[in-house]
XYZ file of C-alpha atoms in Angstrom:
765
model
C 94.237 131.417 174.330
C 97.153 133.923 174.074
C 96.912 136.967 172.268
C 98.831 135.971 169.082
C 96.431 132.849 169.121
C 93.510 135.003 169.226
C 94.637 136.886 166.069
C 95.771 134.034 164.148
C 92.210 132.491 164.961
C 90.665 135.989 163.922
C 92.477 136.175 160.631
C 91.545 132.560 159.562
C 87.833 133.353 160.204
C 88.233 136.747 158.067
C 89.847 135.033 155.212
C 87.289 131.842 155.511
C 84.571 134.706 155.133
C 86.241 136.700 152.271
C 88.429 134.371 150.531
C 91.094 136.804 150.091
C 92.293 140.417 151.798
C 94.892 142.645 151.009
C 97.858 142.605 153.416
C 97.714 146.217 154.439
C 93.974 145.717 155.078
C 94.878 142.544 157.291
C 97.494 144.544 159.289
C 94.937 147.237 160.032
C 92.218 144.861 160.916
C 94.394 142.896 163.033
C 95.981 146.016 164.808
C 92.498 147.127 165.704
C 91.589 143.607 167.172
C 94.721 143.751 169.022
C 94.172 146.914 170.676
C 90.537 145.888 171.611
C 92.334 143.005 173.339
C 94.227 145.634 175.504
C 97.597 145.572 173.448
C 99.440 148.889 173.361
C 98.684 151.050 169.907
C 102.680 151.162 169.185
C 103.044 147.289 169.647
C 99.686 146.314 168.143
C 100.733 146.963 164.580
C 103.964 145.175 164.747
C 102.421 142.231 166.352
C 99.636 142.220 163.619
C 102.454 142.010 160.815
C 104.321 139.258 162.839
C 101.439 137.213 163.224
C 100.564 137.508 159.449
C 104.271 136.567 158.377
C 104.333 133.654 160.670
C 100.797 132.228 159.318
C 102.222 132.611 155.806
C 105.564 131.024 156.651
C 103.863 127.975 158.241
C 101.692 127.661 155.101
C 98.567 128.236 157.024
C 97.410 131.043 154.610
C 98.480 131.853 151.296
C 100.406 134.880 150.054
C 100.559 136.470 146.473
C 100.504 139.774 144.605
C 97.823 141.411 142.584
C 98.735 144.340 140.545
C 101.208 144.886 142.666
C 99.289 144.731 146.021
C 100.423 142.027 148.235
C 97.263 139.808 149.061
C 96.385 136.963 151.611
C 94.208 134.200 150.889
C 92.379 130.873 152.394
C 94.302 127.705 151.651
C 92.510 124.201 151.055
C 92.815 121.833 154.271
C 96.034 119.911 154.502
C 97.110 117.668 157.260
C 100.765 116.759 158.562
C 101.256 113.795 160.951
C 102.750 114.811 164.391
C 102.959 111.557 166.081
C 101.124 108.308 165.903
C 97.913 110.129 167.419
C 97.591 113.383 166.030
C 98.045 115.765 162.717
C 98.717 119.289 162.343
C 95.838 121.297 160.387
C 96.896 123.784 157.982
C 94.149 125.881 155.773
C 90.517 124.904 155.931
C 87.658 126.036 158.053
C 88.802 128.246 160.995
C 87.050 125.834 163.347
C 89.184 122.741 162.265
C 91.105 121.067 165.096
C 92.217 122.718 168.444
C 94.800 125.262 169.113
C 98.445 124.186 168.883
C 100.541 127.267 169.043
C 99.403 129.481 166.300
C 98.144 126.559 164.366
C 95.672 123.878 165.137
C 95.853 120.221 165.626
C 93.697 116.916 165.430
C 93.763 114.262 167.846
C 93.308 111.554 165.473
C 94.671 108.899 163.506
C 93.248 110.359 160.113
C 95.058 110.066 156.914
C 97.818 112.560 156.225
C 99.916 113.995 153.315
C 103.230 113.887 155.090
C 104.987 114.309 158.425
C 106.349 117.220 160.279
C 109.658 115.703 160.407
C 110.032 115.807 156.632
C 110.657 119.655 157.174
C 113.517 118.906 159.463
C 115.878 118.563 156.596
C 115.726 122.278 155.756
C 117.870 123.201 158.860
C 121.432 123.631 158.935
C 124.407 123.841 161.091
C 123.943 127.205 161.457
C 120.699 126.634 163.442
C 122.435 124.819 166.003
C 123.191 127.948 168.592
C 119.376 129.267 168.634
C 118.281 125.732 169.015
C 120.917 124.961 171.952
C 119.612 128.122 173.609
C 116.024 127.375 173.150
C 116.704 123.746 174.750
C 118.456 125.421 177.747
C 115.589 128.139 178.238
C 112.714 125.385 177.205
C 111.167 127.949 175.131
C 111.023 129.865 171.766
C 113.581 132.468 172.607
C 112.975 135.787 170.467
C 116.222 137.566 171.800
C 118.392 135.393 169.521
C 117.742 135.325 165.520
C 116.259 132.152 164.100
C 116.570 131.291 160.642
C 112.935 131.399 158.643
C 113.562 127.683 158.071
C 113.870 127.066 161.995
C 110.934 129.232 162.652
C 108.778 127.327 160.211
C 109.733 124.129 162.059
C 108.923 125.526 165.390
C 105.459 126.662 164.239
C 104.609 123.371 162.811
C 105.641 121.722 166.227
C 103.321 124.024 168.181
C 105.838 126.737 168.969
C 104.920 130.330 169.665
C 107.453 133.036 170.028
C 108.372 134.022 173.714
C 106.436 130.764 175.141
C 107.478 127.475 176.402
C 108.200 124.801 173.940
C 105.800 122.090 173.536
C 106.707 118.371 174.382
C 106.868 117.350 170.849
C 109.191 120.562 170.029
C 111.363 120.027 172.931
C 111.821 116.182 171.631
C 112.671 117.423 168.015
C 115.119 120.050 169.142
C 116.925 117.666 171.093
C 117.374 115.205 168.279
C 118.528 118.484 165.895
C 121.060 119.565 168.377
C 122.772 116.432 167.989
C 122.147 115.758 164.346
C 123.118 119.677 163.303
C 126.145 119.738 165.592
C 129.101 121.443 164.113
C 132.512 119.915 163.616
C 133.790 120.588 166.638
C 130.867 118.516 168.374
C 130.816 116.213 165.271
C 131.668 113.031 167.964
C 129.377 114.571 170.559
C 127.732 112.152 173.272
C 124.526 112.384 174.906
C 124.381 112.152 178.504
C 123.316 108.232 178.704
C 126.284 107.442 176.186
C 128.696 109.730 178.126
C 127.871 107.729 181.327
C 128.936 104.479 179.674
C 132.104 105.815 177.732
C 133.218 107.649 181.081
C 133.174 104.565 183.275
C 136.641 103.261 184.483
C 138.504 100.634 182.586
C 138.261 98.132 185.062
C 134.247 98.344 185.275
C 132.018 95.552 184.308
C 129.072 96.932 182.507
C 125.942 95.693 180.775
C 124.452 98.481 178.490
C 120.889 98.178 177.153
C 120.764 99.789 173.876
C 117.532 100.200 171.938
C 117.289 100.872 168.154
C 119.116 103.960 166.992
C 120.452 104.874 170.474
C 124.115 105.106 168.920
C 125.385 101.639 170.261
C 128.319 101.535 167.755
C 129.301 105.258 168.183
C 129.200 104.521 172.190
C 131.286 101.375 171.597
C 133.709 103.283 169.459
C 134.005 105.953 171.961
C 134.402 103.694 174.951
C 137.498 101.981 173.242
C 138.975 105.485 172.363
C 138.391 106.388 175.933
C 140.010 103.142 177.148
C 143.094 103.795 175.043
C 143.213 107.350 176.255
C 143.250 105.934 179.710
C 146.229 103.753 179.428
C 144.844 100.507 178.088
C 146.799 99.079 175.296
C 144.996 99.211 172.078
C 146.256 95.306 171.100
C 144.852 94.227 174.596
C 141.322 95.453 173.614
C 139.271 92.678 172.249
C 135.774 93.546 170.625
C 133.501 91.101 169.693
C 130.621 91.588 167.515
C 127.668 89.705 165.689
C 128.648 90.580 162.177
C 131.933 91.252 160.054
C 130.608 94.582 158.984
C 129.923 95.772 162.446
C 133.433 94.478 163.360
C 134.760 96.518 160.569
C 132.728 99.650 161.160
C 133.893 99.953 164.806
C 137.750 99.006 163.800
C 137.598 101.794 161.103
C 136.254 104.461 163.631
C 138.543 103.631 166.082
C 141.711 103.593 163.732
C 140.665 107.097 162.325
C 139.995 108.558 165.951
C 143.529 107.090 167.094
C 145.265 108.186 164.266
C 147.611 110.049 166.234
C 148.117 107.590 168.909
C 150.873 104.912 168.777
C 149.632 101.532 167.822
C 146.145 103.225 167.198
C 144.871 100.630 164.936
C 145.886 97.708 166.798
C 142.308 96.855 168.267
C 141.220 93.460 167.884
C 137.855 92.982 166.101
C 136.204 89.569 165.603
C 133.044 87.988 165.079
C 132.449 85.553 167.658
C 133.038 82.673 165.079
C 136.215 84.341 163.919
C 137.312 84.808 167.762
C 136.959 80.942 168.567
C 139.281 80.187 165.473
C 141.499 82.789 166.789
C 141.798 81.281 170.104
C 142.355 77.958 169.012
C 144.991 78.657 166.652
C 147.054 80.922 169.429
C 147.118 77.734 171.883
C 146.964 74.957 169.816
C 149.571 73.624 167.397
C 147.063 72.522 164.894
C 144.316 74.285 163.088
C 140.582 73.308 164.057
C 138.167 71.474 161.388
C 134.656 70.771 161.592
C 132.782 73.925 161.204
C 131.738 76.925 163.085
C 129.794 75.068 165.895
C 132.720 72.688 166.319
C 135.301 75.601 166.655
C 132.839 77.190 169.281
C 132.796 73.969 171.326
C 136.488 73.324 170.906
C 137.382 77.026 172.246
C 135.002 76.402 175.064
C 136.883 73.122 176.064
C 140.341 75.028 175.735
C 139.229 77.558 178.274
C 138.190 75.007 180.548
C 141.764 73.529 180.648
C 143.467 76.590 181.758
C 146.922 75.235 180.790
C 150.172 77.574 180.624
C 149.778 78.780 177.205
C 146.145 79.546 177.675
C 146.959 81.635 180.773
C 149.538 83.349 178.618
C 146.999 84.246 176.223
C 144.338 85.288 178.401
C 146.659 87.806 180.055
C 147.194 89.627 177.004
C 143.400 90.944 177.312
C 142.957 94.025 178.848
C 139.599 95.021 178.171
C 136.538 93.011 176.467
C 133.803 94.526 174.474
C 130.715 92.255 173.285
C 128.162 93.638 171.007
C 124.567 92.375 170.414
C 124.628 90.339 173.427
C 120.653 89.463 173.082
C 121.682 87.243 170.040
C 124.386 85.458 171.706
C 122.810 82.210 172.785
C 123.604 78.277 173.350
C 126.756 77.218 172.834
C 127.909 80.842 171.976
C 126.438 82.060 175.400
C 128.466 79.433 177.100
C 131.722 80.511 175.391
C 131.394 84.207 176.064
C 130.181 83.452 179.777
C 133.072 81.116 180.183
C 135.765 83.356 178.554
C 134.631 86.347 180.961
C 134.949 84.122 183.855
C 138.541 83.052 182.440
C 139.964 86.498 182.503
C 141.457 88.073 185.603
C 139.181 90.407 187.666
C 141.185 93.393 186.782
C 140.103 93.183 183.184
C 137.130 95.257 182.330
C 134.039 94.158 180.394
C 131.415 96.175 178.360
C 128.478 94.318 177.202
C 126.233 95.743 174.631
C 122.514 94.238 174.032
C 118.622 94.850 173.802
C 116.195 92.378 175.196
C 113.883 93.765 172.742
C 115.499 93.033 169.607
C 116.586 89.213 170.832
C 115.448 87.570 167.620
C 117.843 84.598 167.343
C 116.416 82.042 169.849
C 115.628 79.426 167.205
C 119.326 79.637 165.794
C 121.237 78.861 168.952
C 123.599 76.105 167.973
C 123.747 72.672 166.059
C 120.788 71.340 167.557
C 118.333 74.089 166.599
C 116.583 74.233 169.745
C 114.356 77.078 170.462
C 116.101 79.469 173.096
C 113.850 81.898 175.246
C 115.215 85.407 175.416
C 115.896 85.061 178.859
C 118.651 82.686 178.280
C 120.963 85.286 176.109
C 124.055 86.285 177.250
C 122.647 89.931 177.709
C 119.831 88.506 180.074
C 122.610 86.530 181.804
C 124.436 89.670 182.873
C 121.206 91.759 183.381
C 120.309 89.196 186.194
C 123.814 89.279 187.994
C 124.418 91.621 191.190
C 128.174 91.827 190.059
C 127.317 94.066 186.922
C 126.718 97.672 186.706
C 123.625 98.102 184.581
C 123.528 101.317 182.346
C 120.987 102.329 179.360
C 121.154 104.475 176.421
C 117.931 106.100 176.247
C 117.896 108.449 173.578
C 116.731 107.600 169.841
C 119.049 109.223 167.378
C 117.673 107.347 164.312
C 113.852 108.090 164.224
C 113.578 111.648 162.700
C 109.778 111.157 162.134
C 107.986 111.753 165.327
C 105.452 108.849 164.437
C 108.528 106.287 164.178
C 109.784 107.784 167.407
C 106.682 107.434 169.229
C 106.327 103.815 167.798
C 109.648 102.806 169.086
C 108.827 103.863 172.570
C 105.534 102.653 172.895
C 106.501 99.212 171.018
C 109.246 98.974 173.622
C 106.560 99.235 176.359
C 104.199 96.570 174.812
C 107.073 94.306 174.407
C 107.603 94.315 178.183
C 103.950 94.435 179.221
C 103.688 91.343 181.338
C 99.936 91.845 181.744
C 99.281 91.237 178.141
C 99.189 87.333 176.810
C 102.022 86.709 174.401
C 99.836 86.710 171.286
C 97.994 90.084 172.311
C 101.507 91.511 172.516
C 102.100 90.353 168.994
C 98.878 91.600 167.744
C 99.537 94.942 169.363
C 102.830 95.025 167.569
C 101.211 94.556 164.332
C 98.570 97.129 164.785
C 101.117 99.806 165.941
C 103.201 99.123 162.667
C 100.156 99.525 160.656
C 99.432 102.846 162.406
C 103.076 104.147 162.053
C 103.455 103.108 158.292
C 103.366 106.057 155.958
C 102.360 103.710 152.947
C 100.171 100.421 153.326
C 99.202 97.705 150.957
C 102.148 98.682 148.784
C 103.312 96.190 146.100
C 107.107 95.365 145.170
C 106.334 97.521 142.060
C 104.663 100.347 143.588
C 105.910 103.813 142.183
C 105.172 105.149 145.781
C 108.312 103.333 147.322
C 111.793 105.268 146.931
C 113.739 102.851 145.015
C 117.541 103.815 145.872
C 120.658 101.984 147.044
C 120.417 103.311 150.785
C 117.035 101.740 151.251
C 115.981 98.273 152.905
C 113.219 95.764 151.632
C 112.665 92.989 154.492
C 110.893 89.994 154.439
C 109.903 87.309 157.538
C 112.107 84.398 156.265
C 114.980 84.290 153.959
C 112.977 81.911 151.493
C 110.313 84.940 151.288
C 113.160 87.270 150.609
C 114.416 85.031 147.623
C 110.979 84.808 146.548
C 110.604 88.533 146.263
C 113.986 88.731 144.634
C 112.934 86.375 141.878
C 109.757 88.329 141.029
C 111.774 91.854 140.864
C 114.308 90.014 138.416
C 111.668 88.790 136.263
C 110.048 92.430 136.369
C 113.681 94.105 135.582
C 113.603 95.932 138.984
C 117.216 96.295 140.123
C 117.911 95.371 143.748
C 120.624 93.714 145.889
C 119.732 90.541 147.467
C 121.192 90.202 151.065
C 123.023 86.562 151.328
C 122.419 84.232 154.469
C 124.843 82.431 156.645
C 128.324 82.725 156.400
C 128.379 83.432 152.685
C 130.517 86.477 151.614
C 130.940 87.534 147.894
C 134.321 88.199 147.138
C 135.039 90.374 143.908
C 134.996 87.426 141.157
C 137.425 89.386 139.369
C 140.274 88.292 141.570
C 139.324 84.369 140.959
C 139.048 84.741 137.124
C 142.191 86.426 136.807
C 144.409 84.405 139.095
C 142.853 80.838 137.696
C 145.832 78.564 136.829
C 148.067 80.133 138.888
C 149.368 78.508 141.949
C 151.203 78.677 145.415
C 154.961 79.806 144.154
C 154.093 81.421 141.043
C 153.599 85.349 140.006
C 151.067 87.492 138.285
C 152.132 90.178 136.318
C 150.505 93.161 134.477
C 150.965 91.523 131.283
C 149.251 88.076 132.454
C 146.166 90.639 133.726
C 146.065 92.231 130.263
C 146.161 88.905 128.440
C 143.395 87.604 130.505
C 141.072 90.292 130.363
C 140.995 90.080 126.440
C 139.898 86.318 126.796
C 137.250 86.976 129.135
C 133.610 86.608 127.798
C 131.528 88.816 128.631
C 134.687 91.385 129.564
C 134.427 93.051 133.012
C 132.300 96.016 132.592
C 134.410 99.416 133.530
C 137.535 97.551 134.273
C 140.794 98.285 132.495
C 144.060 96.170 132.696
C 145.601 98.943 134.775
C 142.409 99.026 137.418
C 142.711 95.249 137.420
C 146.098 94.679 138.282
C 145.822 97.686 140.817
C 143.080 95.468 142.473
C 145.292 92.656 142.596
C 147.880 94.808 144.088
C 146.056 95.899 146.749
C 144.846 92.249 147.584
C 148.709 91.087 147.615
C 149.447 94.100 150.035
C 152.524 94.964 148.001
C 153.587 97.600 145.401
C 155.851 95.258 143.352
C 155.587 94.660 139.563
C 155.056 90.912 140.008
C 152.616 89.530 142.472
C 152.990 86.669 144.814
C 149.915 84.133 144.275
C 150.521 83.074 147.618
C 149.623 86.535 149.055
C 146.645 86.753 147.190
C 145.532 83.447 148.149
C 145.913 84.404 152.102
C 143.844 87.286 151.605
C 141.166 85.796 149.568
C 140.871 82.917 152.473
C 140.711 85.891 155.068
C 137.992 87.433 152.793
C 138.526 91.017 154.224
C 135.688 93.843 154.135
C 137.484 95.721 151.575
C 137.059 93.098 148.856
C 133.792 91.269 150.017
C 130.145 92.001 150.524
C 127.380 90.032 152.027
C 124.735 90.699 148.903
C 124.604 90.207 145.254
C 123.584 92.829 142.785
C 125.039 96.157 141.926
C 122.348 98.930 142.555
C 118.810 99.215 144.094
C 117.603 98.764 147.797
C 118.915 95.960 149.700
C 116.461 92.965 150.225
C 116.767 90.404 152.779
C 115.283 88.743 155.935
C 114.782 90.904 158.917
C 117.415 88.485 160.834
C 119.868 89.891 158.104
C 119.008 93.443 158.784
C 120.538 93.562 162.348
C 122.553 96.603 162.688
C 121.135 98.391 159.301
C 119.186 101.412 159.046
C 117.810 103.655 156.192
C 115.554 106.388 155.706
C 113.051 104.234 153.918
C 112.160 100.712 155.096
C 109.805 98.717 152.846
C 108.445 95.628 155.291
C 106.641 92.658 153.479
C 104.459 92.006 156.350
C 103.887 88.044 156.893
C 100.446 86.755 157.575
C 99.647 85.983 161.267
C 101.211 82.694 162.092
C 98.946 79.644 162.138
C 101.048 77.085 163.859
C 100.422 75.985 167.240
C 103.924 76.378 168.534
C 104.264 79.848 167.563
C 106.594 81.854 169.810
C 104.460 84.821 169.809
C 107.229 87.025 171.689
C 109.720 86.350 169.301
C 107.666 87.052 166.401
C 106.381 90.606 167.846
C 110.209 91.187 168.701
C 111.280 90.303 165.000
C 108.443 92.829 163.419
C 109.841 95.503 166.233
C 113.452 94.939 164.700
C 112.053 95.521 161.003
C 110.029 98.597 161.838
C 112.538 99.956 164.047
C 115.256 99.838 161.087
C 113.218 103.201 159.298
C 114.484 106.654 160.608
C 111.876 108.655 158.243
C 109.294 106.534 156.470
C 108.016 102.750 156.829
C 106.210 101.358 154.012
C 104.156 98.140 154.504
C 103.373 95.402 151.622
C 101.943 91.875 151.931
C 103.723 88.776 150.806
C 103.080 85.141 150.962
C 105.243 83.599 154.140
C 107.383 80.859 152.491
C 108.499 78.561 155.548
C 110.807 75.728 155.970
C 112.337 73.304 158.332
C 115.878 73.202 159.341
C 117.865 69.884 159.925
C 120.543 69.687 162.271
C 123.114 69.757 159.361
C 121.722 73.268 158.525
C 119.729 72.269 155.460
C 116.627 74.091 154.853
C 113.747 72.204 153.672
C 110.601 73.924 152.070
C 107.583 72.950 154.098
C 104.909 71.311 151.813
C 107.000 70.907 148.707
C 107.617 67.357 148.436
C 111.157 67.761 150.228
C 112.416 70.742 148.127
C 115.918 71.688 149.608
C 116.150 75.459 149.564
C 119.739 76.847 148.783
C 121.171 80.115 149.465
C 125.065 80.867 148.662
C 127.930 78.469 148.070
C 127.822 76.047 151.053
C 128.503 72.721 150.105
C 130.485 73.453 147.083
C 134.051 73.416 146.013
C 135.886 74.440 142.814
C 136.080 72.220 139.701
C 139.953 72.588 138.729
C 140.840 74.188 135.417
C 139.915 77.238 133.514
C 136.981 76.165 131.719
C 134.762 75.896 134.881
C 135.951 79.311 136.210
C 135.181 80.791 132.717
C 131.659 79.154 132.755
C 131.030 80.556 136.058
C 132.113 84.074 135.210
C 129.850 84.046 132.206
C 127.042 82.602 134.369
C 127.181 85.811 136.757
C 125.818 87.783 134.221
C 123.471 85.294 132.355
C 122.174 83.824 135.586
C 120.981 80.426 134.366
C 119.031 77.633 135.680
C 121.219 75.108 136.983
C 121.221 71.704 138.833
C 122.973 68.677 140.287
C 123.947 65.412 138.432
C 126.468 62.614 138.693
C 127.404 60.225 135.864
C 126.872 57.041 137.645
C 125.937 55.858 141.468
C 129.511 55.942 142.452
C 130.558 59.148 140.643
C 130.663 62.490 142.438
C 127.769 65.170 142.606
C 128.548 68.040 140.581
C 126.717 71.450 139.846
C 125.744 71.525 136.367
C 124.610 74.529 134.170
C 121.549 74.648 131.883
C 123.977 73.942 128.819
C 125.574 70.991 130.465
C 128.824 72.537 131.725
C 129.677 71.192 134.996
C 131.047 74.044 137.418
C 131.519 72.901 140.756
C 131.982 69.553 142.939
C 129.579 68.871 145.898
C 130.735 68.115 149.583
C 129.080 67.185 152.807
C 126.391 68.050 153.992
C 125.043 69.120 150.551
C 126.239 65.720 149.133
C 124.095 63.857 151.988
C 121.068 65.897 150.908
C 121.278 65.456 147.499
C 121.501 61.596 147.975
C 118.277 61.968 150.107
C 116.502 63.682 147.231
C 117.636 61.807 144.438
C 116.509 58.628 146.132
C 118.259 56.277 143.666
C 117.890 58.292 140.473
C 121.103 59.350 138.582
C 119.879 63.063 138.070
C 117.734 65.663 139.802
C 115.194 67.603 137.813
C 115.976 71.321 136.619
C 113.891 73.293 139.018
C 113.915 76.979 140.164
C 117.714 76.821 141.491
C 119.736 79.203 139.467
C 123.131 81.109 139.542
C 122.814 84.415 140.667
C 126.378 85.596 141.134
C 129.918 84.471 141.842
C 132.470 84.790 144.631
C 136.273 84.175 144.486
C 137.459 81.301 146.663
C 140.611 79.714 147.463
C 141.705 75.874 145.995
C 142.878 73.378 148.302
C 144.317 70.139 148.232
C 143.197 66.972 150.413
C 145.598 67.872 153.156
C 143.997 71.229 153.335
C 146.925 73.175 151.804
C 145.747 76.211 149.814
C 147.198 76.154 146.334
C 145.196 78.706 144.193
C 142.185 80.809 143.586
C 139.276 80.259 141.381
C 135.333 80.987 141.465
C 132.268 79.443 142.865
C 128.666 80.514 141.864
C 126.402 82.000 144.278
C 122.918 79.889 143.946
C 119.647 80.858 145.019
C 116.393 78.685 144.681
C 115.320 75.210 145.000
C 116.426 71.674 144.203
C 113.222 69.389 143.671
C 113.369 65.758 144.040
C 112.619 63.326 141.467
C 108.612 63.084 142.236
C 108.575 66.878 140.827
C 110.053 66.188 137.560
C 106.871 65.987 135.581
C 105.914 69.343 136.849
C 109.326 70.807 136.596
C 110.771 69.403 133.648
C 113.480 67.276 133.503
C 116.939 68.368 133.129
């Protein structure tokens, strides 16, 4: 033990025996003890005072004043988690734990009150310089002044003035150095990120990027450096998994290149949008038939290599592909074909992570299971022609427990010595050990309930069931929508209903329309509503062209759309829908262990890993009944064991009914959220979506139409079950020839359509 450690241990024993001690007496006693331990008389008193101050600062002993006399006292034992296998001990008996700097620790998985990482938030930008110096020296440097907050953090991490840093202190200080970097270093890159960013424009890179490794930041920085190296911004094509990710990278790049000519010209697409863009660029007519059809058509066009395609490919200067571990099936074939088609001089940067490959079951239209070894990321990792790099620092996890979990979980996922089921069971156990809260309920007061946090369920249907329960209990939350559904501000559609291409909308039109809406739009004035439409139309004119609004709604840009319903509270959704998201607190609704014979244990383990690694500070665990379903080739979801109930989420398969009456009914239903069902007047009539009050609000198209025919089985109506309107979105109205002629509303649906055999149970509509 060092001299400071011996003095700290001696003081704890004195206080344990006496209960309390005046500070002056403690300094004298410790000074004498230090001299006995061969410290010089002049430095012994200074050292004694420093040890007392450090133990008080760390919270290991208490301090108070009695009749003007500073006093020290023993505190009750508290434990603070350091990592998954050890806790810091404060107070209590002096023999508790083993030496850890001036404090003590247990090597145990005992319960704890909080984590050492909880104290990191006390630090500020002013602590950056001493932190960087300590990292450089790998020691607690006493020659530079450290704030009381930084000293306290160092003590909790096993630090001792003048001595080498512990491994856990070194790891945390690296993280803090990045987080607390001053403005001049706000876009700083860690060494692994810098290695990716600095590669030549023509390089072909496959980058493995684990959770929290700063993939989006690195991708943005890579694009910025490409532009600075002379690559035309308009020639850089970035393909991402979600529209939100595409917009985020586009915004970052545009901001960073604000002083560059054409800096905002980066081409950012989802893969489905990219396929549409390619088809429209080389064909005289637009494609129809859905997303999978467009992917296949784009792939075929790349095979043709005619003059128009060659010209289009020649405009690409660099390709960046994100989330490559989730690009499988026909989408994997399209990306591979695209990279083969562009000239060898075109650089490509591919980001992915084998440990987060969770879309193997959603590969393409036939819904066949695709192993993670067949993803785009794995395809290029196996190629000798690509340079392999890795982002190896976890910038997300502030908690040492979560940081250790992420590292250990990745090792477990890659451990081929274990069986697939054992890997899954080990993942569950590690998640249980890493959680701050276990066995929590959706209504548990221990769970922070704010806008930034996530609630994750294994399946969409489980998330929707949890949402229904929260709604019944009046617990505000937002529900992440599935598939390609996006909610476009419904006020746009309800204001523009009745107006067609060639017409305009004026401030007076908006004012009159607002006066008739029931309920009135909360918080919107006529001026604000018209400003919204002006922003959508992209003009400052007094009279706005409906054609411009139609075009923008059809494009559904990020600034007027969102992928969830609800206005406040945490975001609730499936684990698959949480890719790319993170929050300080994540509430994971742990599913039961699968019991079906064809379980893909590795994919199930990766799904749980993705969920747990979304958290930066705390992971909370609850339980929920897993609601499963089967997916047909047409994309319909049927609840297992529920007599063929069709699960609906979003607005797929619906088109607006013409006229203001239907739009006004949908607007009111957005707030009332009534039950609804599907009906048709006679066997030859069309299916319509009907609200609980009998108002028809939308028509049904394929493939939903065929599914309803199957469910009805000859009956003219379906029972009113658990299907409800949970929101609404603005959509375009089109003629039979596909020409867009107006804007209206569609309801967002959540729940289940039951077949006629359940009518007695559910109640007839």
